[in-house]
Coordinates of C-alpha atoms in Angstrom, one line a residue:
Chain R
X21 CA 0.0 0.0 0.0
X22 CA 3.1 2.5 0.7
X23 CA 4.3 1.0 -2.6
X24 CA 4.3 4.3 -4.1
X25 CA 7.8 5.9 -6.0
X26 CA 8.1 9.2 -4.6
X27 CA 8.1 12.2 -7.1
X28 CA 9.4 15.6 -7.5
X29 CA 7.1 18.1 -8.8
X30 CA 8.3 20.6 -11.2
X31 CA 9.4 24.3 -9.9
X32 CA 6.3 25.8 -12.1
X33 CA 3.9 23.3 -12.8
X34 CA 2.4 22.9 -16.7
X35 CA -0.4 21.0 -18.5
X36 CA 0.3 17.4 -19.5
X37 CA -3.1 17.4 -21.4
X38 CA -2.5 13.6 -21.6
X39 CA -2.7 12.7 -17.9
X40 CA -6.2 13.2 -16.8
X41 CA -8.1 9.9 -16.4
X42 CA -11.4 9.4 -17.1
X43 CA -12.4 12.7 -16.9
X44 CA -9.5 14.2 -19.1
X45 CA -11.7 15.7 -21.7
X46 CA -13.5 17.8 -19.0
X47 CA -10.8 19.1 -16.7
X48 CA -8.9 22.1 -17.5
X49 CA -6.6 24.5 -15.8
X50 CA -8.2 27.3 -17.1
X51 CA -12.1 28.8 -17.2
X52 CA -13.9 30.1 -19.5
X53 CA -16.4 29.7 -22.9
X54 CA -14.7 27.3 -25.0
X55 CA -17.3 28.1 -27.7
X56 CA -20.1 30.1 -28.6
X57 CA -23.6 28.5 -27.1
X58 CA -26.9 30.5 -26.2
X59 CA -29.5 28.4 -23.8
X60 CA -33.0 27.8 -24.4
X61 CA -35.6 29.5 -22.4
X62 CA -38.7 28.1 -21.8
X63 CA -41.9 29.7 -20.5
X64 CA -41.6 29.3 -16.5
X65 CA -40.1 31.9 -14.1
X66 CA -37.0 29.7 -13.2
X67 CA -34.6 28.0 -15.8
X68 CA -32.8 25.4 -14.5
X69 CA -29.5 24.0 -16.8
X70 CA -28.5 20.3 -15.1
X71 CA -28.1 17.0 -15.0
X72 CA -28.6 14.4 -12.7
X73 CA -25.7 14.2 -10.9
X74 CA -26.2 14.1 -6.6
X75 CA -25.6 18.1 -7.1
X76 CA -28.5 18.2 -10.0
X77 CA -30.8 15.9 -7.6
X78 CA -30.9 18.4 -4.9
X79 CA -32.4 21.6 -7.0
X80 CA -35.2 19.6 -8.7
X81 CA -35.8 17.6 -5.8
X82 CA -36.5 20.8 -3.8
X83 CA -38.4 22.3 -6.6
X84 CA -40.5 19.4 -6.7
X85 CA -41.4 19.4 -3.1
X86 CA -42.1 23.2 -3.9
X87 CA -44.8 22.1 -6.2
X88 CA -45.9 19.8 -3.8
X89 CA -46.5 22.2 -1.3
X90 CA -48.4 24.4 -4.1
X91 CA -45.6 27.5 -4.2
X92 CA -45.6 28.1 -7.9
X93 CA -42.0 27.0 -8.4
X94 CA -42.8 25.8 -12.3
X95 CA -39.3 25.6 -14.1
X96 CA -38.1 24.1 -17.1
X97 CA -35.3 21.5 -16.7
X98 CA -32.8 21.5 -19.6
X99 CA -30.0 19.0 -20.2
X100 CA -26.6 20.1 -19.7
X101 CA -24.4 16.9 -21.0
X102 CA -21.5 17.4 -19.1
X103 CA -19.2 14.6 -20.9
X104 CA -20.3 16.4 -24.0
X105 CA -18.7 19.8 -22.9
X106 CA -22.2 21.5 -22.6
X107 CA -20.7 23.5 -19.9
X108 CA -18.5 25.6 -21.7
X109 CA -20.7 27.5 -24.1
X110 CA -20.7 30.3 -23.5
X111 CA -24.3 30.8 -22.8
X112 CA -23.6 28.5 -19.9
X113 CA -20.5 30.4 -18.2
X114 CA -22.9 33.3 -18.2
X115 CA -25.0 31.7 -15.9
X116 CA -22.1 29.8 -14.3
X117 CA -18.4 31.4 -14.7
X118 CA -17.5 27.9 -12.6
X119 CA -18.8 25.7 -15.7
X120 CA -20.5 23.4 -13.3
X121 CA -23.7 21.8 -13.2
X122 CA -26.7 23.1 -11.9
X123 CA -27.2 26.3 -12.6
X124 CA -30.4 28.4 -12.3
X125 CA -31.9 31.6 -13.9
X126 CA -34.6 32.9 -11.6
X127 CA -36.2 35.6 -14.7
X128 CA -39.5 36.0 -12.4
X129 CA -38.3 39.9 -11.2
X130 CA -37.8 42.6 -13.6
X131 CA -33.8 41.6 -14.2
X132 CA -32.5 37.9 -14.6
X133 CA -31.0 36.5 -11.3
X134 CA -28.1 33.7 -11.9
X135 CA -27.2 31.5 -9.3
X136 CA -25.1 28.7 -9.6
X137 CA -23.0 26.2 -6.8
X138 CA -26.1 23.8 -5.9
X139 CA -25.8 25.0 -2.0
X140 CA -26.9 28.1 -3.1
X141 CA -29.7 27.7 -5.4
X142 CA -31.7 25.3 -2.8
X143 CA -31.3 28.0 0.1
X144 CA -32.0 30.9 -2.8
X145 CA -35.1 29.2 -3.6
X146 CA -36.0 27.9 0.4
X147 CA -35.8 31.4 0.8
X148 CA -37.8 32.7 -2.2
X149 CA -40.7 30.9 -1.4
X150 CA -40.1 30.4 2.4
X151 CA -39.8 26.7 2.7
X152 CA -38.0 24.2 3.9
X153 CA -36.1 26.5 5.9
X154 CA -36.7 27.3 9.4
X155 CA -37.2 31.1 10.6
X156 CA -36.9 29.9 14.5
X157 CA -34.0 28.9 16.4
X158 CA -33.3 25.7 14.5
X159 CA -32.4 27.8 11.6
X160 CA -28.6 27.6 12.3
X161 CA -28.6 24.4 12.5
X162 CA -30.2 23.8 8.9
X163 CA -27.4 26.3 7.8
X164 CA -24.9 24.2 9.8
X165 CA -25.9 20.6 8.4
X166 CA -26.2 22.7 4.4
X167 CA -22.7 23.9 4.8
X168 CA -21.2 20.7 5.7
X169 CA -22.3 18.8 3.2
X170 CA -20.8 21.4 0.4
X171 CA -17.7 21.2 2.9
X172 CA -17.9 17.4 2.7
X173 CA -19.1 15.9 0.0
X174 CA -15.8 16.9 -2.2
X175 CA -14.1 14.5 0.0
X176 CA -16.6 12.0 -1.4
X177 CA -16.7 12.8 -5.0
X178 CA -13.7 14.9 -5.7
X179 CA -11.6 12.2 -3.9
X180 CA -12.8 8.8 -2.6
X181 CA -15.1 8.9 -5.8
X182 CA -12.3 10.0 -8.2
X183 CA -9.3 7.6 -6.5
X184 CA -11.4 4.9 -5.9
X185 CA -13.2 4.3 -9.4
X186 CA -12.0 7.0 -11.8
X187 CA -8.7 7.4 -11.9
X188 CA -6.5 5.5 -14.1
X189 CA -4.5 3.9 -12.0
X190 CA -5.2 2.6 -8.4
X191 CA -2.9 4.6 -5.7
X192 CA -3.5 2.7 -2.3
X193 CA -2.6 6.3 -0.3
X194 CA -5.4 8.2 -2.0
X195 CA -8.0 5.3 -1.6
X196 CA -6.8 5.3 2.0
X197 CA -7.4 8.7 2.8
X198 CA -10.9 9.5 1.3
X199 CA -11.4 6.2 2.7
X200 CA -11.0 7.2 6.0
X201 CA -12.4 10.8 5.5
X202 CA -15.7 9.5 4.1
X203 CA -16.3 6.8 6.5
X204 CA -15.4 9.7 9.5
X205 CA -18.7 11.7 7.5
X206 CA -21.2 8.6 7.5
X207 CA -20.3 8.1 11.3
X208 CA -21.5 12.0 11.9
X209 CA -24.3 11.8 10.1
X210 CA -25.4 8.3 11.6
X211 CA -25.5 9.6 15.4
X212 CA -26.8 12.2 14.2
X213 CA -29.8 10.9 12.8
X214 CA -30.2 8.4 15.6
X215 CA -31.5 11.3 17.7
X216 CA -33.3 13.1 15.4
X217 CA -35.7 12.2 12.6
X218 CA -33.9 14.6 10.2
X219 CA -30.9 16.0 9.5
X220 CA -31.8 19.2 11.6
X221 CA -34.1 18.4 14.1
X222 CA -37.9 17.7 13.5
X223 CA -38.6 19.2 10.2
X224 CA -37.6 18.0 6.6
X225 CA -34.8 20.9 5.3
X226 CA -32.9 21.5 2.5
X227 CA -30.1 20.0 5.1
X228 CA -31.6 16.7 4.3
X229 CA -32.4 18.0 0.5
X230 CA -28.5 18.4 0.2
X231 CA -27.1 15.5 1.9
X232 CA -29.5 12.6 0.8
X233 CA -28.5 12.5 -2.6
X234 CA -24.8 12.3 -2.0
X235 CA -25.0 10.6 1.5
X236 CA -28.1 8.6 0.6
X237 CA -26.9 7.6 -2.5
X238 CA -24.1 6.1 -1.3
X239 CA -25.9 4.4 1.8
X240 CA -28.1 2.2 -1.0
X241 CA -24.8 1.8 -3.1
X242 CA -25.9 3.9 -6.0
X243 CA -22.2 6.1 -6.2
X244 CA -18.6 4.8 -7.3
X245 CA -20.0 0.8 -6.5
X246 CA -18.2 1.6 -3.1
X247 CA -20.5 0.4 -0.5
X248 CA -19.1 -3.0 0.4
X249 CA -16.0 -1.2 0.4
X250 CA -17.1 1.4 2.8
X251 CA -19.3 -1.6 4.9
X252 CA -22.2 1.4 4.5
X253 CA -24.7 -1.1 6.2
X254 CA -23.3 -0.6 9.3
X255 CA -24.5 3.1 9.6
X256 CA -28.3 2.0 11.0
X257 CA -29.6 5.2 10.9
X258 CA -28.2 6.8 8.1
X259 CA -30.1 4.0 6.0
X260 CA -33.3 4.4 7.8
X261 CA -33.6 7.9 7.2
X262 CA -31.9 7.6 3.5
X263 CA -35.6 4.8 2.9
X264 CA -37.4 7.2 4.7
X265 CA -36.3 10.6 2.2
X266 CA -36.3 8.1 -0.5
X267 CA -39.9 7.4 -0.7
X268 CA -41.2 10.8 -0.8
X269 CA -43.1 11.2 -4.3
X270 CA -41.1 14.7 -4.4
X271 CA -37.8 13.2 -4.3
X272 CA -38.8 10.2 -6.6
X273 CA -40.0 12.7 -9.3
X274 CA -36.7 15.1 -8.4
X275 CA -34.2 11.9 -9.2
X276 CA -36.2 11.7 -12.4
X277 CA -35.4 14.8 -14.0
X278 CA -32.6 15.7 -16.6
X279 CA -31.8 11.7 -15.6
X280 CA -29.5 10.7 -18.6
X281 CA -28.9 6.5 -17.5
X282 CA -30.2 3.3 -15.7
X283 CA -33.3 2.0 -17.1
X284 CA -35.2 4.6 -19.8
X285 CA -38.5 4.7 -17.9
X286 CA -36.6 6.9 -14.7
X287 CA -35.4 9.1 -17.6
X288 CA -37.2 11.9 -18.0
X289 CA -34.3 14.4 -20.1
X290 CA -35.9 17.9 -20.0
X291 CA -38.7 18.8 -18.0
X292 CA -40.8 21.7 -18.6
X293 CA -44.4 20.7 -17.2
X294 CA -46.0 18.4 -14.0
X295 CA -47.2 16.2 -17.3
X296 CA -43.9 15.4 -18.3
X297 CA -44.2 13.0 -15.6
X298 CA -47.1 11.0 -16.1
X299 CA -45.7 8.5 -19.0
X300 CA -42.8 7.6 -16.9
X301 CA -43.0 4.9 -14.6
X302 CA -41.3 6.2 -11.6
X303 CA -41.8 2.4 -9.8
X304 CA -38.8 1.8 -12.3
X305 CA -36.4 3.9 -10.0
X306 CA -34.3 2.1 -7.8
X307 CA -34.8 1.1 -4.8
Chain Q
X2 CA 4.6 11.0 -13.4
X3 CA 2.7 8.0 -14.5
X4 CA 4.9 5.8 -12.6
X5 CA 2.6 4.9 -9.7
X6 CA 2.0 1.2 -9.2
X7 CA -1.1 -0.7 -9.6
X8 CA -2.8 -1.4 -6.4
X9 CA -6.3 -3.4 -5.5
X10 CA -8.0 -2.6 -2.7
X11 CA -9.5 -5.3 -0.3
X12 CA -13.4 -6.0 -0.8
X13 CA -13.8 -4.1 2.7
X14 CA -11.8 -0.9 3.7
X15 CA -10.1 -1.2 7.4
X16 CA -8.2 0.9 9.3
X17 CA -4.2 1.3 9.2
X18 CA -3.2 3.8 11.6
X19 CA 0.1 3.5 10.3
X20 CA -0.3 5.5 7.2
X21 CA -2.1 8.7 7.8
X22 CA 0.9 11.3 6.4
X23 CA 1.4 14.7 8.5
X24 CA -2.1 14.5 10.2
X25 CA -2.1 10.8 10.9
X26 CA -2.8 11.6 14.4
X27 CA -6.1 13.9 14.0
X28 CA -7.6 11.9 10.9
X29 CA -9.8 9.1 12.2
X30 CA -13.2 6.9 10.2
X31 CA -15.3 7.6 13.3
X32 CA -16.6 10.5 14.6
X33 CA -17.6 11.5 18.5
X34 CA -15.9 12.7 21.4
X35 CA -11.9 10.9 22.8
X36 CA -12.0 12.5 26.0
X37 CA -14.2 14.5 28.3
X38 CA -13.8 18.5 28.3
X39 CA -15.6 21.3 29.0
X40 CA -15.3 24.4 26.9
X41 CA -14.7 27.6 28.8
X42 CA -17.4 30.5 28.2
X43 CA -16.7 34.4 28.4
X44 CA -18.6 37.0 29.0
X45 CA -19.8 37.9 25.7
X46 CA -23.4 36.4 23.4
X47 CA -21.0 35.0 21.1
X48 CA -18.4 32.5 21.8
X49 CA -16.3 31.6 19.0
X50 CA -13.9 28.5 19.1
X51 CA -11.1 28.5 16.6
X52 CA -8.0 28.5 15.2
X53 CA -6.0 31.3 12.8
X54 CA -6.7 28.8 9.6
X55 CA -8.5 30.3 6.5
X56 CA -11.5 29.0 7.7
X57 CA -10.9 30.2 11.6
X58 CA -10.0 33.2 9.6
X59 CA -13.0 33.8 7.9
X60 CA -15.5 34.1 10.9
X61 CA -13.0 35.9 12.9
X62 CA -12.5 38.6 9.8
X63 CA -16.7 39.2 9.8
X64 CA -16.6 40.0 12.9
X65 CA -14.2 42.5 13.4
X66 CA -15.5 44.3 10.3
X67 CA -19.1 44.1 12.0
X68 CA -17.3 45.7 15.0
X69 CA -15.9 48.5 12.8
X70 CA -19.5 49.2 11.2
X71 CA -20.8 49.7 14.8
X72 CA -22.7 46.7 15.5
X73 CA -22.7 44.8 18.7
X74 CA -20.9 41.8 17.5
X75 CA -18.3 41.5 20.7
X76 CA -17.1 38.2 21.8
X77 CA -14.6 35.6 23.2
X78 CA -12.4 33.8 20.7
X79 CA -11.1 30.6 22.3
X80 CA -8.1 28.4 21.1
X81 CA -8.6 25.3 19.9
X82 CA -5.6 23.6 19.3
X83 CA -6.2 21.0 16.6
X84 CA -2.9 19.3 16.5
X85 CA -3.5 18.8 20.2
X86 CA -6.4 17.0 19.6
X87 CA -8.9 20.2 21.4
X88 CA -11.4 19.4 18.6
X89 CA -12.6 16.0 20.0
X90 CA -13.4 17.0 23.3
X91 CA -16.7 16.2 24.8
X92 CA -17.8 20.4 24.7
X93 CA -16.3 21.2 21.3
X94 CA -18.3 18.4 19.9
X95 CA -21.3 19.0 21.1
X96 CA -21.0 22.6 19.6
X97 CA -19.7 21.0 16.4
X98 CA -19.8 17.1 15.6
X99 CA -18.2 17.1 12.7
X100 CA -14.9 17.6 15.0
X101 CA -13.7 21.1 12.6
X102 CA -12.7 24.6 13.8
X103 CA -14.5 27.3 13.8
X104 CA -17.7 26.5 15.7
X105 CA -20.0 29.4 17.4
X106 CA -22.3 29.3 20.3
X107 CA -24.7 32.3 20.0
X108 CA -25.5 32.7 23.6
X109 CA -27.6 35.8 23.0
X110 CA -31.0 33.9 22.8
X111 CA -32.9 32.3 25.8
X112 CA -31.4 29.2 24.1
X113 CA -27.7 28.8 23.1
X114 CA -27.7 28.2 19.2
X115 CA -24.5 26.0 17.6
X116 CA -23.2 26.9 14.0
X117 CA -20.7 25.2 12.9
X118 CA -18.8 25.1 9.2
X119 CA -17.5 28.8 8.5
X120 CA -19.8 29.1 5.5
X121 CA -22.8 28.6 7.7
X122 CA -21.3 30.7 10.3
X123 CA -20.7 33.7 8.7
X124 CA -23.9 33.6 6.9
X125 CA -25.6 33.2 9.8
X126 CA -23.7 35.8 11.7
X127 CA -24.4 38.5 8.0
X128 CA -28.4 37.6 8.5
X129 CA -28.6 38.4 12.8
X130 CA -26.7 41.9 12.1
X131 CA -27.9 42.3 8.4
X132 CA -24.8 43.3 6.8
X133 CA -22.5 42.6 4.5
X134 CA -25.0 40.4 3.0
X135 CA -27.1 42.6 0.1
X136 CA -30.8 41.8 0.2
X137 CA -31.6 43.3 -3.2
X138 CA -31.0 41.1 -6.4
X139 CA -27.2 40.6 -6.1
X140 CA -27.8 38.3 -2.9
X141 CA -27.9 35.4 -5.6
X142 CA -24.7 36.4 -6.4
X143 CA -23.3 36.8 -2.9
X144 CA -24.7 33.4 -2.4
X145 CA -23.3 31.7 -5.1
X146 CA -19.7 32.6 -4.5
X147 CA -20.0 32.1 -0.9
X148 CA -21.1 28.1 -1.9
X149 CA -18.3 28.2 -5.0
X150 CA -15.8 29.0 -1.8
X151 CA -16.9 26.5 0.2
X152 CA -17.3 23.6 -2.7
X153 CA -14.1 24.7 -4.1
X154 CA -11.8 24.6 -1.0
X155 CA -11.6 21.3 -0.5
X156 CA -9.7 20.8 -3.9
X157 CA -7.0 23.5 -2.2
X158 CA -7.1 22.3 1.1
X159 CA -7.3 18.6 1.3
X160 CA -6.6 18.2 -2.7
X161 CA -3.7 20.2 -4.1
X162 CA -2.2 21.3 -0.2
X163 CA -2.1 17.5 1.2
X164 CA -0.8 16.2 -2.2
X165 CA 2.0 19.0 -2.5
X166 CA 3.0 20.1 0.7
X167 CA 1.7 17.2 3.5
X168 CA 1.5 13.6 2.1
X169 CA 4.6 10.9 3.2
X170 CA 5.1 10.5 -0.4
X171 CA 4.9 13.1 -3.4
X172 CA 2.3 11.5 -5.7
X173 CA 2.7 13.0 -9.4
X174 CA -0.8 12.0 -10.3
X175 CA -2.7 13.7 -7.3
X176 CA -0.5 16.6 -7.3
X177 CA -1.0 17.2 -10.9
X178 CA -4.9 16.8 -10.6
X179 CA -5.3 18.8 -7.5
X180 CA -2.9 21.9 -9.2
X181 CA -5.0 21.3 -12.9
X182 CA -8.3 22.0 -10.6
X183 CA -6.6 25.1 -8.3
X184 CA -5.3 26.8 -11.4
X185 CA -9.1 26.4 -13.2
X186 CA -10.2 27.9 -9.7
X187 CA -7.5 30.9 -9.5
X188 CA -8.4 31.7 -13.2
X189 CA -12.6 31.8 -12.1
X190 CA -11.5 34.5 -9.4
X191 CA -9.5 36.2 -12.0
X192 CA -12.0 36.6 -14.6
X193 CA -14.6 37.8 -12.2
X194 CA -12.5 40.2 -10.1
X195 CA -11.3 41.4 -14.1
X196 CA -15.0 43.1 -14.2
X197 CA -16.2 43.4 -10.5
X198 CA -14.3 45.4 -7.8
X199 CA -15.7 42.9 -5.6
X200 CA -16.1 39.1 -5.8
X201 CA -20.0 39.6 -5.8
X202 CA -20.3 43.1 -7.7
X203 CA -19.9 46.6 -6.2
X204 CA -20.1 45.7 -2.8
X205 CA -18.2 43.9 0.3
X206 CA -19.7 40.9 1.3
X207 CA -19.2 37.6 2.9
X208 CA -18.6 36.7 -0.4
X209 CA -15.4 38.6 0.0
X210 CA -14.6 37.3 3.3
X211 CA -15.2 33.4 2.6
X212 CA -12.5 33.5 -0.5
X213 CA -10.1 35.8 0.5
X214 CA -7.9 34.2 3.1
X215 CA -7.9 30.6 0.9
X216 CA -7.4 32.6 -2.3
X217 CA -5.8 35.8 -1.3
X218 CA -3.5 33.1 0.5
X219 CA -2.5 31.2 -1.7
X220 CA -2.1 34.7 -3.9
X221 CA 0.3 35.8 -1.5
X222 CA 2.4 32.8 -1.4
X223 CA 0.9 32.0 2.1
X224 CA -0.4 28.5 1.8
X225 CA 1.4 25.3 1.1
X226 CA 4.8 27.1 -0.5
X227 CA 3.2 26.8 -3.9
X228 CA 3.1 29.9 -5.2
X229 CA 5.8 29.8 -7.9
X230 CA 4.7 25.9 -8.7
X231 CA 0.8 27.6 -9.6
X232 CA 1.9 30.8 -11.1
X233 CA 0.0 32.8 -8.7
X234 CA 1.6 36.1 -9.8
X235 CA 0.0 35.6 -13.3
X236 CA -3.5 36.5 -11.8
X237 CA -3.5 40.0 -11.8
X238 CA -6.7 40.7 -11.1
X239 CA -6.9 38.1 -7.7
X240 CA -3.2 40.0 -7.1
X241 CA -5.1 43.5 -7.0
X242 CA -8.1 42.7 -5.0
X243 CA -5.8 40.4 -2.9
X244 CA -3.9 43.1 -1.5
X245 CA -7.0 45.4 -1.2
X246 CA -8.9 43.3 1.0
X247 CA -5.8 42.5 3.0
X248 CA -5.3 46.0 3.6
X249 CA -8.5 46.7 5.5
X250 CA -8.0 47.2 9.1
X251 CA -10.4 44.9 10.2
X252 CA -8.9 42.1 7.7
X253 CA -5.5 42.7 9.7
X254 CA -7.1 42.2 13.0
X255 CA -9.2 39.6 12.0
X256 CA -6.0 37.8 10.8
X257 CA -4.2 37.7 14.6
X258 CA -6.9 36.2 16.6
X259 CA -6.6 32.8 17.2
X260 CA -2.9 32.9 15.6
X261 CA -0.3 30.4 17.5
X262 CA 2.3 30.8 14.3
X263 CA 4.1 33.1 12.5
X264 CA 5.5 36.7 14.5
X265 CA 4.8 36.6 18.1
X266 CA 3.3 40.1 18.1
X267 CA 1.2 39.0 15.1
X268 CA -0.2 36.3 17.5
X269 CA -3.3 36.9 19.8
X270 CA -3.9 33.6 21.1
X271 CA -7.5 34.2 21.9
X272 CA -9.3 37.9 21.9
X273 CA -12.4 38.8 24.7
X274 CA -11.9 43.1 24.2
X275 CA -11.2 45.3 21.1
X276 CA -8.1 46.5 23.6
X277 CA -6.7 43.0 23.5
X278 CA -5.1 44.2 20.0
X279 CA -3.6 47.5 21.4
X280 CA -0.7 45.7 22.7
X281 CA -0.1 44.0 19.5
X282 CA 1.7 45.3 16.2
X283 CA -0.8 44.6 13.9
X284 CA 1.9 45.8 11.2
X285 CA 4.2 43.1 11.7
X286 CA 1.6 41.0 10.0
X287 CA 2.6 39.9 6.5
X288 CA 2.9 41.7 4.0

């Protein structure tokens, strides 16, 4: 596992465009259009331009459960193929100069609002229609449990996710230590779901909207076919409140959206109406 | 570069306390208290316990700039001494379970309220005094880059800086992804400070505050001794808002509390009065 030749890094460091794994195609050093791309608009108020990646799941999951509640959170959902380099057009880094999926134009006030990095277009919306985010004293704690999991969940894609299944080769150190760091995350999220119901106390938040698809995801083996690896059984609690998220119809519909793989019947690509729902077979999703 | 062994990990991931690199001793899978300890309380609502990292520096940053605006914002930074191991005492984790510094108690309530990250703190913290936090349509955009901060970080901090500056072994594939990703992040700042005097527009804002002691660090040649290895001087535009942010009194203070490194008299170990400074030359802080 230490079997690792050590290496010394140039004074300046350049691009080998040739050294990227899986992802080669999509990582640069540098940001920016890399050519010309305007976005479609649709009719609603909010335009949302994602994918369903965990970070994708979390806006239209809370836009659904909007809906649900009868706020009039109607958006269109286009799809942004990442592998494709959909992110780069330059109608995209408009809306996002990070080139990152989602990304959200809120065009319901007199001037177009961006706002991109998923954290902040679940509490932009929670507080736009003044849900799913508590006003009382538990309010620092939703903000708490939101901000670790934008703090955390790097850890989990960005590096277990990346060392463990992406790269191109296997390094036993990098493994090792997202390994560690991810397994240290399920552990404080497991006690502390096994004194509360949700992530923040009593009341469904867009804490649990942010965490359950990376953390819940993981918990029923859905992300980097790690959870024998990471034994994610043992974390009781975390799995009965990722079943318990899980079968809302909100978060069912939510995973559905701009959903590009796994069987075609959870696929709905763009959505831009309640309707676009009804010919898919949402019994189809996992679990 | 490529010259990294093949490795296959086991079916299940263990433990090996062996190989942990620098912080072997504070990185752990499981999360919870080691060892009973009480955390001391001052005098002031808010009770801040910390460390002079970028993300201690953050909080502590807010609120001496709320102080300067006038607002009651006083409070008792305690030291938390992470390589001791402070962080997984009995009191520090009930105030933050996730085991990180900063964490806040807001005392100022009939109930004590916990925040922990430093994302969720200083948002928190912007919302009770409403300020530097715009409430017209540019808080999308304060929001946004306050999230891109706290999702990007990681890639510095536990990416690029563990890779290049802490591992037991220099690993060219990790280091070269991690720089690839910090350079695409140094170049987003760039861009955006290129057409905004301000990360989020025309204004100061937490925005400002989250980035600027990660990227303004590194900038400066502050973090990890990587500077020259990721060009830093070739972002002009970070360069010239770098050094205006770090010029601003309350920056400077903001800088020394919590600081156990680094000139003695740029040290304040832990601050409970605006005079606690007086006997300090603030000047001797870098640059």
């Amino acid at each position: 596992m230490n079997d690792v030749p050590d290496y010394t890094p140039p004074k300046v460091w350049t691009w080998d465009q040739a050294n990227g794994g899986k992802f080669a195609n999509i990582n640069r050093p540098i940001s920016g259009p890399t050519h010309e791309k305007t976005l479609p608009i649709g009719q609603h108020p909010l335009q949302l331009y994602s994918l369903a990646t965990p970070n994708g799941q979390k806006v239209t999951i809370l836009l659904e459960e909007l809906l649900a509640l009868g706020h009039n959170a109607e958006y269109d959902a286009w799809l942004i193929k990442i592998g494709d380099g959909d992110q780069f057009g330059s109608g995209f880094v408009d809306v996002n100069p990070n080139s990152k999926i989602p990304a959200l134009m809120d065009r319901s006030g007199p001037k177009p609002i961006r706002v991109f990095e998923s954290g902040a277009i679940i509490l932009y919306l929670a507080e736009k229609f003044g849900a799913f985010l508590p006003k009382d004293d538990t309010r620092g704690e939703c903000l708490s449990w939101l901000f670790w999991q934008m703090g955390s969940a790097p850890y989990l894609g960005g590096g277990f996710g990346h060392f463990y299944a992406y790269a191109p080769t296997k390094i036993g150190y990098a493994i090792d230590r997202f390994a560690m760091e991810v397994k240290r995350q399920l552990d404080v999220l497991d006690r502390q779901l096994a004194n509360n119901e949700f992530i923040a106390g009593n009341t469904y938040t867009i804490a649990d909207i942010a965490i359950w698809p990376w953390y819940g995801g993981l918990a029923q083996g859905w992300l980097y076919d790690g959870a024998e690896f990471l034994s994610v059984q043992d974390y009781k609690h975390l799995q009965r409140w990722t079943k318990q998220i899980g079968a809302r119809p909100a978060v069912r519909r939510g995973r559905m959206v701009n959903r590009t793989s796994g069987d075609p019947a959870s696929q709905l690509h763009e959505r831009h109406a309640a309707s676009d729902f009804e010919t898919r077979t949402q019994d189809k999703l996992q679990p």
